[in-house]
PDB file of C-alpha atoms in Angstrom:
ATOM      1  CA  MET A  19      65.655   2.581  42.270  1.00  0.00           C
ATOM      2  CA  PRO A  20      69.040   3.594  40.844  1.00  0.00           C
ATOM      3  CA  GLU A  21      70.302   1.870  37.722  1.00  0.00           C
ATOM      4  CA  ILE A  22      73.969   1.589  36.934  1.00  0.00           C
ATOM      5  CA  THR A  23      75.834   0.255  33.932  1.00  0.00           C
ATOM      6  CA  ILE A  24      78.379  -2.464  34.586  1.00  0.00           C
ATOM      7  CA  SER A  25      80.782  -3.942  32.055  1.00  0.00           C
ATOM      8  CA  ILE A  26      81.652  -7.635  32.177  1.00  0.00           C
ATOM      9  CA  GLY A  27      83.545  -9.478  29.480  1.00  0.00           C
ATOM     10  CA  GLY A  28      83.362  -6.513  27.115  1.00  0.00           C
ATOM     11  CA  ARG A  29      79.581  -6.340  27.413  1.00  0.00           C
ATOM     12  CA  ASP A  30      77.553  -3.656  29.196  1.00  0.00           C
ATOM     13  CA  TYR A  31      74.608  -4.463  31.448  1.00  0.00           C
ATOM     14  CA  GLU A  32      72.053  -2.170  33.072  1.00  0.00           C
ATOM     15  CA  VAL A  33      71.477  -3.257  36.668  1.00  0.00           C
ATOM     16  CA  ALA A  34      69.111  -1.807  39.285  1.00  0.00           C
ATOM     17  CA  CYS A  35      69.961  -1.707  42.973  1.00  0.00           C
ATOM     18  CA  GLN A  36      68.780  -0.188  46.226  1.00  0.00           C
ATOM     19  CA  PRO A  37      69.804   3.412  46.916  1.00  0.00           C
ATOM     20  CA  GLY A  38      73.259   3.519  48.490  1.00  0.00           C
ATOM     21  CA  GLU A  39      74.228   0.045  47.242  1.00  0.00           C
ATOM     22  CA  GLU A  40      75.824   1.324  44.044  1.00  0.00           C
ATOM     23  CA  PRO A  41      79.442   1.064  45.308  1.00  0.00           C
ATOM     24  CA  PHE A  42      78.878  -2.517  46.443  1.00  0.00           C
ATOM     25  CA  LEU A  43      77.326  -3.506  43.117  1.00  0.00           C
ATOM     26  CA  GLN A  44      80.176  -1.866  41.215  1.00  0.00           C
ATOM     27  CA  GLY A  45      82.711  -3.733  43.396  1.00  0.00           C
ATOM     28  CA  ALA A  46      80.961  -7.053  42.782  1.00  0.00           C
ATOM     29  CA  ALA A  47      80.790  -6.332  39.055  1.00  0.00           C
ATOM     30  CA  ALA A  48      84.520  -5.523  39.021  1.00  0.00           C
ATOM     31  CA  MET A  49      85.284  -8.878  40.633  1.00  0.00           C
ATOM     32  CA  LEU A  50      83.095 -10.697  38.097  1.00  0.00           C
ATOM     33  CA  ALA A  51      84.706  -8.731  35.250  1.00  0.00           C
ATOM     34  CA  THR A  52      88.171  -9.763  36.482  1.00  0.00           C
ATOM     35  CA  GLU A  53      87.187 -13.434  36.397  1.00  0.00           C
ATOM     36  CA  ALA A  54      85.559 -13.008  32.974  1.00  0.00           C
ATOM     37  CA  LYS A  55      88.795 -11.471  31.661  1.00  0.00           C
ATOM     38  CA  VAL A  56      90.771 -14.476  32.926  1.00  0.00           C
ATOM     39  CA  LEU A  57      88.363 -16.757  31.053  1.00  0.00           C
ATOM     40  CA  ALA A  58      88.539 -14.665  27.894  1.00  0.00           C
ATOM     41  CA  ASP A  59      92.338 -14.658  28.017  1.00  0.00           C
ATOM     42  CA  GLN A  60      92.425 -18.442  28.451  1.00  0.00           C
ATOM     43  CA  ALA A  61      89.557 -19.638  26.278  1.00  0.00           C
ATOM     44  CA  GLY A  62      88.933 -16.765  23.916  1.00  0.00           C
ATOM     45  CA  ARG A  63      85.434 -15.578  23.117  1.00  0.00           C
ATOM     46  CA  LEU A  64      82.720 -17.489  24.992  1.00  0.00           C
ATOM     47  CA  PRO A  65      78.960 -17.245  24.762  1.00  0.00           C
ATOM     48  CA  GLU A  66      77.651 -14.695  27.249  1.00  0.00           C
ATOM     49  CA  SER A  67      75.805 -17.188  29.425  1.00  0.00           C
ATOM     50  CA  ARG A  68      78.771 -19.575  29.587  1.00  0.00           C
ATOM     51  CA  MET A  69      81.208 -16.764  30.378  1.00  0.00           C
ATOM     52  CA  LEU A  70      79.002 -15.461  33.195  1.00  0.00           C
ATOM     53  CA  LEU A  71      78.423 -18.987  34.526  1.00  0.00           C
ATOM     54  CA  MET A  72      82.139 -19.815  34.578  1.00  0.00           C
ATOM     55  CA  ALA A  73      83.117 -16.437  36.085  1.00  0.00           C
ATOM     56  CA  GLY A  74      80.443 -16.894  38.758  1.00  0.00           C
ATOM     57  CA  LEU A  75      81.710 -20.398  39.526  1.00  0.00           C
ATOM     58  CA  MET A  76      85.274 -19.110  39.835  1.00  0.00           C
ATOM     59  CA  LEU A  77      84.129 -16.453  42.287  1.00  0.00           C
ATOM     60  CA  ALA A  78      82.066 -19.020  44.190  1.00  0.00           C
ATOM     61  CA  ASP A  79      85.157 -21.257  44.448  1.00  0.00           C
ATOM     62  CA  LYS A  80      87.218 -18.387  45.850  1.00  0.00           C
ATOM     63  CA  THR A  81      84.412 -17.512  48.256  1.00  0.00           C
ATOM     64  CA  ALA A  82      84.154 -21.129  49.441  1.00  0.00           C
ATOM     65  CA  GLY A  83      87.896 -21.174  50.116  1.00  0.00           C
ATOM     66  CA  LEU A  84      87.662 -17.938  52.074  1.00  0.00           C
ATOM     67  CA  ASP A  85      84.666 -19.266  54.006  1.00  0.00           C
ATOM     68  CA  GLU A  86      86.690 -22.353  54.960  1.00  0.00           C
ATOM     69  CA  GLN A  87      89.605 -20.193  56.110  1.00  0.00           C
ATOM     70  CA  LEU A  88      87.211 -18.006  58.077  1.00  0.00           C
ATOM     71  CA  ARG A  89      85.668 -21.025  59.832  1.00  0.00           C
ATOM     72  CA  ALA A  90      89.160 -22.299  60.722  1.00  0.00           C
ATOM     73  CA  ARG A  91      90.151 -18.900  62.149  1.00  0.00           C
ATOM     74  CA  GLU A  92      86.876 -18.659  64.067  1.00  0.00           C
ATOM     75  CA  ALA A  93      87.524 -22.114  65.577  1.00  0.00           C
ATOM     76  CA  GLU A  94      91.061 -21.045  66.562  1.00  0.00           C
ATOM     77  CA  LEU A  95      89.675 -17.848  68.050  1.00  0.00           C
ATOM     78  CA  ALA A  96      87.081 -19.802  70.036  1.00  0.00           C
ATOM     79  CA  GLU A  97      89.853 -22.050  71.418  1.00  0.00           C
ATOM     80  CA  VAL A  98      91.962 -19.057  72.410  1.00  0.00           C
ATOM     81  CA  ARG A  99      88.969 -17.369  74.038  1.00  0.00           C
ATOM     82  CA  ALA A 100      88.148 -20.548  75.968  1.00  0.00           C
ATOM     83  CA  GLU A 101      91.754 -20.836  77.148  1.00  0.00           C
ATOM     84  CA  LEU A 102      91.797 -17.168  78.135  1.00  0.00           C
ATOM     85  CA  SER A 103      88.535 -17.563  80.025  1.00  0.00           C
ATOM     86  CA  ALA A 104      89.856 -20.647  81.819  1.00  0.00           C
ATOM     87  CA  LEU A 105      93.003 -18.775  82.822  1.00  0.00           C
ATOM     88  CA  GLN A 106      91.024 -15.757  83.996  1.00  0.00           C
ATOM     89  CA  ASN A 107      88.670 -17.919  86.071  1.00  0.00           C
ATOM     90  CA  ALA A 108      91.353 -20.219  87.482  1.00  0.00           C
ATOM     91  CA  GLU A 109      92.562 -19.937  91.036  1.00  0.00           C
ATOM     92  CA  PRO A 110      95.835 -18.073  91.204  1.00  0.00           C
ATOM     93  CA  PRO A 111      98.794 -20.374  91.705  1.00  0.00           C
ATOM     94  CA  ALA A 112     100.012 -20.888  95.234  1.00  0.00           C
ATOM     95  CA  PRO A 113     102.834 -18.520  96.042  1.00  0.00           C
ATOM     96  CA  GLU A 114     106.264 -20.078  96.000  1.00  0.00           C
ATOM     97  CA  ARG A 115     107.923 -20.303  99.360  1.00  0.00           C
ATOM     98  CA  VAL A 116     111.280 -18.620  99.311  1.00  0.00           C
ATOM     99  CA  GLU A 117     113.475 -19.113 102.345  1.00  0.00           C
ATOM    100  CA  ILE A 118     116.128 -16.589 103.164  1.00  0.00           C
ATOM    101  CA  PRO A 119     118.591 -17.741 105.778  1.00  0.00           C
ATOM    102  CA  VAL A 120     118.345 -15.485 108.803  1.00  0.00           C
ATOM    103  CA  ILE A 121     120.635 -15.658 111.791  1.00  0.00           C
ATOM    104  CA  PRO A 122     118.577 -15.555 114.990  1.00  0.00           C
ATOM    105  CA  ASN A 123     119.176 -12.574 117.269  1.00  0.00           C
ATOM    106  CA  VAL A 124     120.364 -14.803 120.120  1.00  0.00           C
ATOM    107  CA  VAL A 125     123.182 -16.114 117.911  1.00  0.00           C
ATOM    108  CA  LEU A 126     124.070 -12.591 116.746  1.00  0.00           C
ATOM    109  CA  ASN A 127     124.186 -11.388 120.355  1.00  0.00           C
ATOM    110  CA  THR A 128     126.341 -14.349 121.393  1.00  0.00           C
ATOM    111  CA  MET A 129     128.728 -13.708 118.491  1.00  0.00           C
ATOM    112  CA  ALA A 130     128.923 -10.000 119.412  1.00  0.00           C
ATOM    113  CA  ASP A 131     129.670 -10.999 122.998  1.00  0.00           C
ATOM    114  CA  PHE A 132     132.459 -13.377 121.829  1.00  0.00           C
ATOM    115  CA  ALA A 133     133.891 -10.606 119.635  1.00  0.00           C
ATOM    116  CA  ALA A 134     133.890  -8.161 122.531  1.00  0.00           C
ATOM    117  CA  ARG A 135     135.570 -10.689 124.817  1.00  0.00           C
ATOM    118  CA  SER A 136     138.151 -11.509 122.140  1.00  0.00           C
ATOM    119  CA  GLU A 137     138.948  -7.838 121.689  1.00  0.00           C
ATOM    120  CA  ALA A 138     139.275  -7.409 125.452  1.00  0.00           C
ATOM    121  CA  LEU A 139     141.613 -10.397 125.668  1.00  0.00           C
ATOM    122  CA  ALA A 140     143.645  -9.113 122.723  1.00  0.00           C
ATOM    123  CA  SER A 141     143.885  -5.726 124.383  1.00  0.00           C
ATOM    124  CA  MET A 142     145.060  -7.348 127.659  1.00  0.00           C
ATOM    125  CA  VAL A 143     147.672  -9.406 125.788  1.00  0.00           C
ATOM    126  CA  GLU A 144     148.910  -6.265 124.050  1.00  0.00           C
ATOM    127  CA  ASP A 145     149.120  -4.412 127.349  1.00  0.00           C
ATOM    128  CA  LYS A 146     151.049  -7.267 128.968  1.00  0.00           C
ATOM    129  CA  ALA A 147     153.343  -7.512 125.968  1.00  0.00           C
ATOM    130  CA  ARG A 148     154.058  -3.771 126.121  1.00  0.00           C
ATOM    131  CA  HIS A 149     154.631  -3.737 129.869  1.00  0.00           C
ATOM    132  CA  GLY A 150     156.752  -6.854 129.699  1.00  0.00           C
ATOM    133  CA  GLN A 151     159.069  -5.228 127.102  1.00  0.00           C
ATOM    134  CA  ASP A 152     159.469  -1.973 129.047  1.00  0.00           C
TER     135      ASP A 152
END
């Protein structure tokens, strides 16, 4: 089992860990050392056991806050997933009916017929007007 030396509050400790866990132990020790430094800066020199207890409690408080935030985010995520699932499983909305005015062919044909007749009448009037002036 590997043993590593960690330094917390100006004191060195020999700690054993499982093979491969050394980086994790060193990271945890660094976090504890940071909290111990805060305590030492605020309260001065503390007995070893008290310093470790207080630093551990400070880390536990931070961890509890992060756990609470994590639970809140997980609850939000569950709500979003439920909403997404409901939307995915819902029937698609009924298509909107859009009406485009269309002139029936019979009306178009009638209008074309009127236009043709009007043009023929206009042409006849022009012819009569021309012949009447000659």
